Short mmCIF file of C-alpha atoms in Angstrom, two decimals:
data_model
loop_
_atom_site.label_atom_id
_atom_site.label_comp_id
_atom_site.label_asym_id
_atom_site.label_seq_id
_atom_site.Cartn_x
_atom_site.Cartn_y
_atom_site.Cartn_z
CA UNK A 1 -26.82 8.06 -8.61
CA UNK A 2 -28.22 11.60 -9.41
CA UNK A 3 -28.67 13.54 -5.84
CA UNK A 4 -26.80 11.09 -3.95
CA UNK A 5 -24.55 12.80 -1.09
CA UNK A 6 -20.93 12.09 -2.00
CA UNK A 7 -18.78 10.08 0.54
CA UNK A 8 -17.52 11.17 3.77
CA UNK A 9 -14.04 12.65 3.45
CA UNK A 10 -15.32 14.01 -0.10
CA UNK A 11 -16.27 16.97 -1.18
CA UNK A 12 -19.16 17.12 -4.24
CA UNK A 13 -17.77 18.42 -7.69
CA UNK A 14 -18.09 21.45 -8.78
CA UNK A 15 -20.95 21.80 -11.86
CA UNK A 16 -19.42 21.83 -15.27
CA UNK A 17 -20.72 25.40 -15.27
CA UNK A 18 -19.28 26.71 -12.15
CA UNK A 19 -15.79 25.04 -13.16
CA UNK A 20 -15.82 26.30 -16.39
CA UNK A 21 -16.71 30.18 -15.07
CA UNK A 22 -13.50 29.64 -12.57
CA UNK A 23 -11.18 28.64 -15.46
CA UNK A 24 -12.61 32.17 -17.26
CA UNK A 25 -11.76 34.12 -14.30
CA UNK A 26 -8.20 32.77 -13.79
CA UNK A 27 -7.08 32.68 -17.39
CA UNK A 28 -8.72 36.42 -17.33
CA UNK A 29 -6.76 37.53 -14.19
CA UNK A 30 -3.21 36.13 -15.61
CA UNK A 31 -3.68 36.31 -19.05
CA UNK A 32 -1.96 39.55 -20.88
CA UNK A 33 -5.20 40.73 -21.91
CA UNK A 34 -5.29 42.13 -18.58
CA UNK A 35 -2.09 44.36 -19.33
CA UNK A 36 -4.19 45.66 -22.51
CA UNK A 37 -7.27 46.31 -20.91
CA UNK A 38 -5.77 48.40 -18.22
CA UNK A 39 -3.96 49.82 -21.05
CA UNK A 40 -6.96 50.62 -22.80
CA UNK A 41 -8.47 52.39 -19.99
CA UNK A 42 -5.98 54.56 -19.20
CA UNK A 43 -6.32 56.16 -22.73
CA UNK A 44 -9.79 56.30 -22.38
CA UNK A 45 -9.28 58.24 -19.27
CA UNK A 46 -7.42 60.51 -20.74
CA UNK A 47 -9.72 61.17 -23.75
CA UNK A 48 -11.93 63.69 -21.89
CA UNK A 49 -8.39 65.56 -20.84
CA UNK A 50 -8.22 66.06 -24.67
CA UNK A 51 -4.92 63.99 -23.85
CA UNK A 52 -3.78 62.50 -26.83
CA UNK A 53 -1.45 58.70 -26.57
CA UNK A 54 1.30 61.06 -27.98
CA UNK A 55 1.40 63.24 -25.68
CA UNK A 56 3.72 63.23 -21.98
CA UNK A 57 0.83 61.75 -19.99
CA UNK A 58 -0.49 59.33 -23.08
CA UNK A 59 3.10 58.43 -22.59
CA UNK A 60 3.16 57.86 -19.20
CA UNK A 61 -0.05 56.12 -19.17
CA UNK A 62 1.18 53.83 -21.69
CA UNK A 63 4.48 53.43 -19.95
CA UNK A 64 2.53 52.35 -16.39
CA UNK A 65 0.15 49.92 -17.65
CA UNK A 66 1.39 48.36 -20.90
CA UNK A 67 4.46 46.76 -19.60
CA UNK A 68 2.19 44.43 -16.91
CA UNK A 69 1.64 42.06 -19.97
CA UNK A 70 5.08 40.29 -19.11
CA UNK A 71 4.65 40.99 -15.21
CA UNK A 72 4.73 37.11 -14.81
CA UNK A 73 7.41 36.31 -17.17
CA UNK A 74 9.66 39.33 -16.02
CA UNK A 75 8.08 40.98 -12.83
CA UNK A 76 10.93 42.49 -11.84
CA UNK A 77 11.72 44.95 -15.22
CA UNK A 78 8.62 45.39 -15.73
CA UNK A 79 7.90 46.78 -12.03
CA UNK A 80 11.06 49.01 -12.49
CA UNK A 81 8.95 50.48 -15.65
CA UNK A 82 5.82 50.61 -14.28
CA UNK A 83 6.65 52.20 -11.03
CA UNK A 84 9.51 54.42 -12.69
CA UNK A 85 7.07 55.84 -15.24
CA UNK A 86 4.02 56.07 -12.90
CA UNK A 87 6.86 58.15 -10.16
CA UNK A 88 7.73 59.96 -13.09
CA UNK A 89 4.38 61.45 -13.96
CA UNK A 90 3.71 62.46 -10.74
CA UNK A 91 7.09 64.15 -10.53
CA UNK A 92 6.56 65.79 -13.33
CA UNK A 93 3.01 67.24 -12.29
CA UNK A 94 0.72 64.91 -14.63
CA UNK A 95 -2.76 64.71 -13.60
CA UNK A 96 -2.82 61.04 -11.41
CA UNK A 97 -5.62 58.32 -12.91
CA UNK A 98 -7.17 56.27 -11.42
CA UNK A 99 -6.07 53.13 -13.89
CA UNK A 100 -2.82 54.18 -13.37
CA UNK A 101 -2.47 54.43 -9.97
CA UNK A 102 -4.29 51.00 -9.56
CA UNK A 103 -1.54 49.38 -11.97
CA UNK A 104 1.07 50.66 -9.78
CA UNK A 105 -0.44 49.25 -6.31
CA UNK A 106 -1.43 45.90 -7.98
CA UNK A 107 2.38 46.02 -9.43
CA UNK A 108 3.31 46.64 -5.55
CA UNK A 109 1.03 44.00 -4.43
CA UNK A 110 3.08 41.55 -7.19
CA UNK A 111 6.80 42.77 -6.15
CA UNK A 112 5.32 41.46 -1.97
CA UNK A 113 4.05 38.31 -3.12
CA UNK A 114 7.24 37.55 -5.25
CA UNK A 115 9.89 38.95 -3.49
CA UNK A 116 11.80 37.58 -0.09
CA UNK A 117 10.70 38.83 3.30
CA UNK A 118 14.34 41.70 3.25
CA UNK A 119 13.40 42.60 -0.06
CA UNK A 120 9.79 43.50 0.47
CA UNK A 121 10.68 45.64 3.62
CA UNK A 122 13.30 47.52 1.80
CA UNK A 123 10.47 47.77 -1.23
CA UNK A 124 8.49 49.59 1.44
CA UNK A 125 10.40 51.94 2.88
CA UNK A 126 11.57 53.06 -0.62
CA UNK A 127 7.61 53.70 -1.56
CA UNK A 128 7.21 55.62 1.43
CA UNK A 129 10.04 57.57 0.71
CA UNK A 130 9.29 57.98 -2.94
CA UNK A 131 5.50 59.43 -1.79
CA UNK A 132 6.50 61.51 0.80
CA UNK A 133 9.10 63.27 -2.15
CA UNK A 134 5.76 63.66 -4.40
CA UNK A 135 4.08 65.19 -1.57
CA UNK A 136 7.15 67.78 -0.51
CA UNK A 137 7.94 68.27 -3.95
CA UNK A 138 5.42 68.69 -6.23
CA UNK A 139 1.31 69.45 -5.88
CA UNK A 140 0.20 66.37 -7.79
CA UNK A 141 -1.40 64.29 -5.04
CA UNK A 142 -2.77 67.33 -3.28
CA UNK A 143 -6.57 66.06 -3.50
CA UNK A 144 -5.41 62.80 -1.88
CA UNK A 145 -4.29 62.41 1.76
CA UNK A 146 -0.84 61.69 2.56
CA UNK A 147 -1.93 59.13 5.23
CA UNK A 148 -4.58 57.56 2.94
CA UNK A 149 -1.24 56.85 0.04
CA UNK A 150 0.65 55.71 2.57
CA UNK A 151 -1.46 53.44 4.00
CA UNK A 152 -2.65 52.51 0.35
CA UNK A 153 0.95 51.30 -0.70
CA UNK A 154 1.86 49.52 2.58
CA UNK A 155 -1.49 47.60 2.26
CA UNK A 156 -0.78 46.81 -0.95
CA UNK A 157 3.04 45.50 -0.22
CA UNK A 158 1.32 44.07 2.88
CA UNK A 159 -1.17 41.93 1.23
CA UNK A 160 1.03 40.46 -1.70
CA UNK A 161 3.91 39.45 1.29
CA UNK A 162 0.37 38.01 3.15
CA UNK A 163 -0.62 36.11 0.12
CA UNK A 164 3.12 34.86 -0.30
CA UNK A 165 3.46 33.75 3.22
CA UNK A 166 0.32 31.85 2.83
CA UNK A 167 1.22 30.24 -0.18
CA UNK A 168 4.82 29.23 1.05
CA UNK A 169 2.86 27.64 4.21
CA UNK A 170 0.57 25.87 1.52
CA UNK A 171 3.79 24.56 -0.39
CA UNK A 172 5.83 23.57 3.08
CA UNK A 173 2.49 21.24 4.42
CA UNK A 174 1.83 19.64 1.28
CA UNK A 175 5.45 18.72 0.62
CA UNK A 176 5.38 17.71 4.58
CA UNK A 177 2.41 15.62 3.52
CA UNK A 178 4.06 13.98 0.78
CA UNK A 179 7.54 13.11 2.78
CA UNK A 180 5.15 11.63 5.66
CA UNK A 181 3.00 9.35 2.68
CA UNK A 182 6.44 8.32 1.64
CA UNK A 183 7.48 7.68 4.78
CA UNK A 184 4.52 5.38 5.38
CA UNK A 185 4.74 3.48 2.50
CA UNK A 186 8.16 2.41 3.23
CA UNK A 187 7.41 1.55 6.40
CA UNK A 188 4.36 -0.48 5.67
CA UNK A 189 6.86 -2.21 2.94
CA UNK A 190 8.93 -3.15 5.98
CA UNK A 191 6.93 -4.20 8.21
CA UNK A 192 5.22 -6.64 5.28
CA UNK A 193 8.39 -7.63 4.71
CA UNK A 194 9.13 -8.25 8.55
CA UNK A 195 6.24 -9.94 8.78
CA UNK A 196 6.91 -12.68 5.96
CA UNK A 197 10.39 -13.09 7.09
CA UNK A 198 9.01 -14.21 10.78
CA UNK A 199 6.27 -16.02 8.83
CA UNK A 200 8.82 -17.96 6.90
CA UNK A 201 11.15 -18.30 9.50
CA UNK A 202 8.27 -19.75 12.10
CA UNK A 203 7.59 -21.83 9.45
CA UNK A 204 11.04 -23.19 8.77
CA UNK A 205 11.33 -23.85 12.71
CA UNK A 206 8.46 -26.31 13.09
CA UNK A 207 9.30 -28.03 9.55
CA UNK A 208 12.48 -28.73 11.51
CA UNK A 209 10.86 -30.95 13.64
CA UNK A 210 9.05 -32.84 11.31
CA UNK A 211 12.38 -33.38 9.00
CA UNK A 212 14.80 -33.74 11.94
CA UNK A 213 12.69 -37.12 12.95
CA UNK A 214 13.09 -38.47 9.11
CA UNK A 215 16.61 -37.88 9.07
CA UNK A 216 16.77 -38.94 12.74
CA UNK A 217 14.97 -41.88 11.89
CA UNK A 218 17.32 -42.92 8.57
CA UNK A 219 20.65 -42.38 10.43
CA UNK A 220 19.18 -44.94 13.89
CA UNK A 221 18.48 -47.26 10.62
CA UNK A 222 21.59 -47.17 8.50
CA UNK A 223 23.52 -47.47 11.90
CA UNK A 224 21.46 -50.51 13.14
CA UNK A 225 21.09 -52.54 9.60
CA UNK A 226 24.70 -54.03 9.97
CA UNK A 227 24.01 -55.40 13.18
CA UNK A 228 20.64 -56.68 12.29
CA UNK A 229 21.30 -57.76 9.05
CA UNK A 230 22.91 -61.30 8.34
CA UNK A 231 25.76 -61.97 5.43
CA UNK A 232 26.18 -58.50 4.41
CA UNK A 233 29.26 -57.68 1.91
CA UNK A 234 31.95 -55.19 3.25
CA UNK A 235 30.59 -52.88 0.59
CA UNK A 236 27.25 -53.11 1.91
CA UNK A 237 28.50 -52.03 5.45
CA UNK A 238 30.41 -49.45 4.16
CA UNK A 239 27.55 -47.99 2.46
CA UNK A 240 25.38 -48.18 5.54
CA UNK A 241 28.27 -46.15 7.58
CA UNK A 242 28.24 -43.46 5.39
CA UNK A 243 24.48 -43.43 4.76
CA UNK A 244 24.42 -42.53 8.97
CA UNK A 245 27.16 -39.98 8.34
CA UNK A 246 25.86 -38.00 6.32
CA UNK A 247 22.12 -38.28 8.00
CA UNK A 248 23.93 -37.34 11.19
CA UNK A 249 25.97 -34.33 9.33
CA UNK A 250 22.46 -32.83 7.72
CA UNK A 251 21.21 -33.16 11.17
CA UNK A 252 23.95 -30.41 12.24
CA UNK A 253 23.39 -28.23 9.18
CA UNK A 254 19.50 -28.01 10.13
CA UNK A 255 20.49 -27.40 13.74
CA UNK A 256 22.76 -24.62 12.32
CA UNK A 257 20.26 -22.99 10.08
CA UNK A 258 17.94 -23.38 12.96
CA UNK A 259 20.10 -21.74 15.40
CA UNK A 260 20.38 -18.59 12.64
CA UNK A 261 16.18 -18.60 12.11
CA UNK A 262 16.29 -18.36 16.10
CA UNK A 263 18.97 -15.51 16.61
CA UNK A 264 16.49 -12.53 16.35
CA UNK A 265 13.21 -14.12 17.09
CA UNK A 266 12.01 -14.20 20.17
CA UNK A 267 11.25 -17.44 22.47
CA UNK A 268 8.24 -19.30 21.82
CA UNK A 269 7.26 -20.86 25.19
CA UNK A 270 6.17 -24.44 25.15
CA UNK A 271 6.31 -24.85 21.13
CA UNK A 272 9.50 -26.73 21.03
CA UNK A 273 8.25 -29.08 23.17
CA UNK A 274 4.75 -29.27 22.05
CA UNK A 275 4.73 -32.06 18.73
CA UNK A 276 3.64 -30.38 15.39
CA UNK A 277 0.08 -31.43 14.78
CA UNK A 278 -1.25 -33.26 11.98
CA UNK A 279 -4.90 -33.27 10.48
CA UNK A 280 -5.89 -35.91 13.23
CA UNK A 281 -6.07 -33.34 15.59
CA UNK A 282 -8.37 -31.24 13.51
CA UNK A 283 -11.67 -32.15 15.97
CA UNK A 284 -10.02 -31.39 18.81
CA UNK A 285 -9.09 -27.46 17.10
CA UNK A 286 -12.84 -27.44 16.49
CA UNK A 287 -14.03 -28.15 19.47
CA UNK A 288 -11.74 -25.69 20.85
CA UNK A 289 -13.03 -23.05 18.78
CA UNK A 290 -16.31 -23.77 20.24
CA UNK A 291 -15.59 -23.78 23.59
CA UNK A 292 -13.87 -20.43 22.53
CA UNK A 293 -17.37 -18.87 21.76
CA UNK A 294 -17.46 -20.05 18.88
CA UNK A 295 -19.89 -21.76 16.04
CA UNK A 296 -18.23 -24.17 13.65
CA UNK A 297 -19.01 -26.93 11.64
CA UNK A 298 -15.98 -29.37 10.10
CA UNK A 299 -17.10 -31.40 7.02
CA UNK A 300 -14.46 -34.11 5.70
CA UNK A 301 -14.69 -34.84 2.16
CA UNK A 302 -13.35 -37.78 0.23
CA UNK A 303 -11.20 -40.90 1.49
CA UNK A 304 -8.40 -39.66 3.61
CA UNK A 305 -4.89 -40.94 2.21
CA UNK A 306 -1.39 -40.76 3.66
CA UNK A 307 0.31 -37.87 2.80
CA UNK A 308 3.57 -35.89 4.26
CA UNK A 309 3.64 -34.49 7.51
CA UNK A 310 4.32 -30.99 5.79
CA UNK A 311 1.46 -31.08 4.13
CA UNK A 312 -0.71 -31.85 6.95
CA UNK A 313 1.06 -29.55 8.95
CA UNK A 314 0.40 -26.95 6.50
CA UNK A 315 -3.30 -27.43 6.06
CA UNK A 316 -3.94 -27.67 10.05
CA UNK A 317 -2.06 -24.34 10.54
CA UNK A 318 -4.24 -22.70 7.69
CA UNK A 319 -7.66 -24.23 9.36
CA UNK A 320 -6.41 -22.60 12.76
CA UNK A 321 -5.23 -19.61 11.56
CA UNK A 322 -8.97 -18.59 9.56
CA UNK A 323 -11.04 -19.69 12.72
CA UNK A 324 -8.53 -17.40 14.91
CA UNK A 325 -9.20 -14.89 12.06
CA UNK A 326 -12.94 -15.42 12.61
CA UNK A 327 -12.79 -14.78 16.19
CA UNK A 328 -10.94 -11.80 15.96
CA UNK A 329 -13.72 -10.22 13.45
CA UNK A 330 -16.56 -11.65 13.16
CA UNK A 331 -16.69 -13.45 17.12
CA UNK A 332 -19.96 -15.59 17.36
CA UNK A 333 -20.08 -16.14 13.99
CA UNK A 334 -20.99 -19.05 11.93
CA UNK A 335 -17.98 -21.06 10.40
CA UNK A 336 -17.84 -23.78 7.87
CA UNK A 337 -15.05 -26.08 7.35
CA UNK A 338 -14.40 -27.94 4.64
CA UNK A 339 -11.73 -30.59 3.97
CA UNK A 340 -11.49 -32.23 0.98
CA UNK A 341 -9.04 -34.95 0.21
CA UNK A 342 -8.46 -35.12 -3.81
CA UNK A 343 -6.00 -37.85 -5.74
CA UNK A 344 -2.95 -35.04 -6.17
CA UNK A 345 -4.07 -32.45 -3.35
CA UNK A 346 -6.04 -31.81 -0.76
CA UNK A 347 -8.27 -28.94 -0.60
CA UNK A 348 -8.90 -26.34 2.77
CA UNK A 349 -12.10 -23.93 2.81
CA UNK A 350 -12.87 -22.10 5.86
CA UNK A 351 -15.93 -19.27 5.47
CA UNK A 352 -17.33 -17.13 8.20
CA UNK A 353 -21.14 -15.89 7.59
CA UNK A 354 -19.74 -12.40 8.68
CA UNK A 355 -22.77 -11.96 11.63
CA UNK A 356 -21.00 -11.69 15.03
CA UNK A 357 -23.15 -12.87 17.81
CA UNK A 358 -24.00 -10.47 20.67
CA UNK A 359 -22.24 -10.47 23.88
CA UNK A 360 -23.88 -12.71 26.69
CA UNK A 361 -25.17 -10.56 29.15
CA UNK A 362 -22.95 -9.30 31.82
CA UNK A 363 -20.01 -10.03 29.43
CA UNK A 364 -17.46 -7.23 27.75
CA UNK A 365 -17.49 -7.54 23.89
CA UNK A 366 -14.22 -8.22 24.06
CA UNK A 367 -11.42 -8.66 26.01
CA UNK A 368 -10.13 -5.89 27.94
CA UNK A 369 -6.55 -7.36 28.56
CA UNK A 370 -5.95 -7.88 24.80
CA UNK A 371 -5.43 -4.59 22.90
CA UNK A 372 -6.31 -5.64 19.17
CA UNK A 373 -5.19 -3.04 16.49
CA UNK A 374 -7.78 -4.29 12.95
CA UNK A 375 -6.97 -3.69 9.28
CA UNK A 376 -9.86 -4.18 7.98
CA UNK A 377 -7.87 -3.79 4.40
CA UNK A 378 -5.84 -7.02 5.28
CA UNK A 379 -7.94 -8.75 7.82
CA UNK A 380 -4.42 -8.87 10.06
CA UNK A 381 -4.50 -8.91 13.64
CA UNK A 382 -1.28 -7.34 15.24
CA UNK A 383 -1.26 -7.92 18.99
CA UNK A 384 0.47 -4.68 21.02
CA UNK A 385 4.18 -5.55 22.36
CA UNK A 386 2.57 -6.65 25.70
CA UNK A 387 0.91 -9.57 24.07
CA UNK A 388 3.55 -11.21 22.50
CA UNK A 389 4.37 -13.73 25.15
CA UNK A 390 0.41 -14.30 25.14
CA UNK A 391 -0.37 -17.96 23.97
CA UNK A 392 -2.80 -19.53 21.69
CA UNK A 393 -4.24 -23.03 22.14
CA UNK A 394 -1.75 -26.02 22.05
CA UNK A 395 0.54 -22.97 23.45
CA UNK A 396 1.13 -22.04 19.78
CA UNK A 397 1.77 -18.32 20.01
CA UNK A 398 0.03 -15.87 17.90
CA UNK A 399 0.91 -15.36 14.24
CA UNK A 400 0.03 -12.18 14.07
CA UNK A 401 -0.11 -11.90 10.15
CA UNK A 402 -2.56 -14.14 9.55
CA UNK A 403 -3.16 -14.06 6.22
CA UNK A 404 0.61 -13.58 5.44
CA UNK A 405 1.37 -16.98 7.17
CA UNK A 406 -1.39 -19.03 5.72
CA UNK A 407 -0.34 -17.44 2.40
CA UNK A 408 3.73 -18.42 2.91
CA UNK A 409 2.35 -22.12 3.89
CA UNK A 410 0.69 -22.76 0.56
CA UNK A 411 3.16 -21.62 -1.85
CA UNK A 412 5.97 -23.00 0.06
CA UNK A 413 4.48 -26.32 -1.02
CA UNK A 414 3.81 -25.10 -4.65
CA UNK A 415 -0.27 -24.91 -4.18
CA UNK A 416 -2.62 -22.25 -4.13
CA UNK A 417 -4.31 -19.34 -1.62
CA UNK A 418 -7.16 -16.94 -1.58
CA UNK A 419 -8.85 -15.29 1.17
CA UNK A 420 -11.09 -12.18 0.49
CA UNK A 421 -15.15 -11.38 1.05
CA UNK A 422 -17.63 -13.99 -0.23
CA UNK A 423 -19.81 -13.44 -2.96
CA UNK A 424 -22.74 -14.09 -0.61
CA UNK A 425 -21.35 -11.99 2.86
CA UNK A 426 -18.68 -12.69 5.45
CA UNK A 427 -15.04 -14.09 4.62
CA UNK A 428 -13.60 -16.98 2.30
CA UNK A 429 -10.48 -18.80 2.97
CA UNK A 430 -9.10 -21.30 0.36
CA UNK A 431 -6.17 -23.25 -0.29
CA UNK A 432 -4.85 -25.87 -2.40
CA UNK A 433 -2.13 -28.09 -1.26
CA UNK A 434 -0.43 -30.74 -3.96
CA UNK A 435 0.88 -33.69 -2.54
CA UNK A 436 3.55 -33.52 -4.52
CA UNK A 437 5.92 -30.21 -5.25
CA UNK A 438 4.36 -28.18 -7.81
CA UNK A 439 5.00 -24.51 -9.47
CA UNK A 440 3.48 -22.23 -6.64
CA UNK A 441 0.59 -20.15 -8.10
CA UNK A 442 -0.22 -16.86 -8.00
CA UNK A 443 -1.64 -16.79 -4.28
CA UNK A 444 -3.27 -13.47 -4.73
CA UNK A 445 -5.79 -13.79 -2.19
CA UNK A 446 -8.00 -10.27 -2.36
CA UNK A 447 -7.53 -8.64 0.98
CA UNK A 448 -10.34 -8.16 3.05
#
């Protein structure tokens, strides 16, 4: 609105007015009007001289201040004209001018800022040179000081090599500035990408279980059946042996693939021998979470049906990974979960009220032996190296990419994810998982 004060970090716009006048005074400044004005003036200087622009020092005149119309296209020729013609004319006894003399300092103040740090040196011991010849050779510059013209043309060479030193320091820490925003965007590429390849790959490990007892459990049955079935054909038998063959061959393949998931990660203590949990032991998370500190309601919604393990799986590890979400950033908070069992899919919704309870008395608001880095842009909670061996409930280790892994979960199963601030305060979580494999959806939960 009108008057507000504008963000921190900001600075307020220029009016249209005050923009408009800067534009004037740059385009002014490099435009080649200036080469025509000084131009200009150096006639009119003359005109009370009864000079004419014909004459040797309308000549001159023109000669020293008409060329700095190309000064940025060609600085370099037309500083050998300038200079030349304004070294001339005092050489040759012409009365100095002021416009003149101003053209040839500003054209010294050009040659410092453009030229290299050797160049302008050897630039300024050939104008010191040049005036002290003017000053032992002819009486031209008699009414001015020989200290004051020195001094006058090594300021002048002096400030444009300033002005170019500051503007290659400008040009070196904004280039720096880009490399390092480069930099950082590649890095937070790879650590995304790290973190959905340990995502996926925790993942993969405790699907392992679940699938490793199915095929388990079909290769104990096909090797059984012949000796607990009666009058079965040779074909039959036959049929059962290789069933249990090839269960028992997957079974090395997933303890192969398992064994590459496994090569870089590090050990998860106590979650290979803890069994993956299934929605049954969804009251105990809760009351978990409340014996955490925390304030959570679980409402169950429809008739619960059988469904995989996967899938249940899946939709406990998304319940527990919002409430450890909701601890992390809003602690104390109110949560509400809500399960809802559908036909084709069931349905997770976890949502935090966003109000963190205060601290009981006596009590740290949080806990000094866990060094929590937030991204409040993500909602992810990266624990520092020292944590890593530090264990969740159920000695489940943490994520640590919450939102990434809940995310993975869903469309590895073909359903749906969002997670991003409610419409009415705090933090929404919401999946869809089909019972059945389905084209994954978007997932574009909004960060929070």
């Amino acid at each position: 609105p009108p008057g507000a004060a504008p963000p921190a970090g900001r600075t307020a716009p220029l009016p249209r007015w005050a923009g408009a006048w800067s534009e004037a005074v740059r385009s002014w400044y490099f435009a080649p009007l200036t080469g025509l004005a000084l131009t200009v003036a150096a006639l009119a200087e003359l005109a009370p001289r009864a000079e004419t622009p014909i004459s040797l020092a309308g000549g001159f005149a023109v000669a020293s201040t008409f060329p700095l119309v190309w000064r940025r296209e060609y600085l370099r020729p037309v500083a050998a004209v300038v200079l030349g013609a304004f070294a001339a004319s005092l050489l040759t006894g012409q009365t100095i001018l002021l416009t003149t003399g101003f053209a040839a300092l500003y054209t010294l103040y050009a040659l410092g800022r453009g030229l290299p740090r050797q160049s302008t040196g050897v630039l300024a011991v050939g104008s010191v040179v040049t005036v002290a010849v003017v000053y032992l050779t002819t009486f031209t510059l008699d009414d001015v000081p020989w200290p004051a013209a020195v001094i006058a043309v090594l300021a002048a060479i002096g400030l444009g090599d300033a002005r170019s030193v500051v503007e290659t320091a400008g040009r070196t820490e904004t280039a720096a500035a880009e490399r390092a925003n480069e930099t950082l965007t590649r890095l937070t590429a790879v650590q995304r990408e790290q973190a959905v390849m340990r995502e996926r790959a925790r993942i993969a490990r405790e699907l392992h279980d679940v699938v490793a007892h199915s095929v388990s459990m079909i290769a104990v049955q096909a090797e059984t059946a012949p000796y607990t079935m009666q009058n079965l054909s040779p074909e039959a038998r036959e049929g059962y042996t290789e069933i249990a063959k090839t269960a028992r061959e997957a079974l090395v393949e997933m303890r192969r693939l398992l064994s590459v998931l496994r090569a870089d990660a590090k050990p998860e203590p106590d979650a290979a021998n803890s069994p993956q949990p299934r929605l049954d032991r969804l009251p105990d998370l809760i009351e978990q979470h409340r014996g955490a500190g925390g304030r959570v309601d679980l409402a169950v919604h429809g008739d619960p049906h059988a469904m995989s393990a996967t899938v249940e799986l899946s939709a406990y590890r998304i319940v527990q990974e919002a409430l450890t979400n909701a601890r992390r950033h809003a602690p104390g908070a109110e949560v509400r979960v809500d399960l809802t069992f559908l036909p084709d899919r069931v349905a997770v919704r976890v949502r935090d009220d966003g109000r963190a309870a205060p601290a009981p008395p006596g009590r740290p608001p949080s806990d000094p032996t866990m060094v929590l880095h937030r991204d409040d842009a993500s909602r992810t909670a990266v624990l520092d190296p020292g944590d890593a061996g530090r264990t969740r409930p159920e000695g489940v280790p943490s994520a640590g990419h919450g939102l990434v892994g809940m995310r993975e979960r869903a469309t590895m199963l073909g359903g749906r994810f969002s997670a991003g601030p409610a419409a009415d305060g705090g933090f929404l979580v919401e999946a869809e998982l089909p019972l059945h494999r389905e084209e994954p959806g978007d997932g574009g939960g909004r960060p929070r």
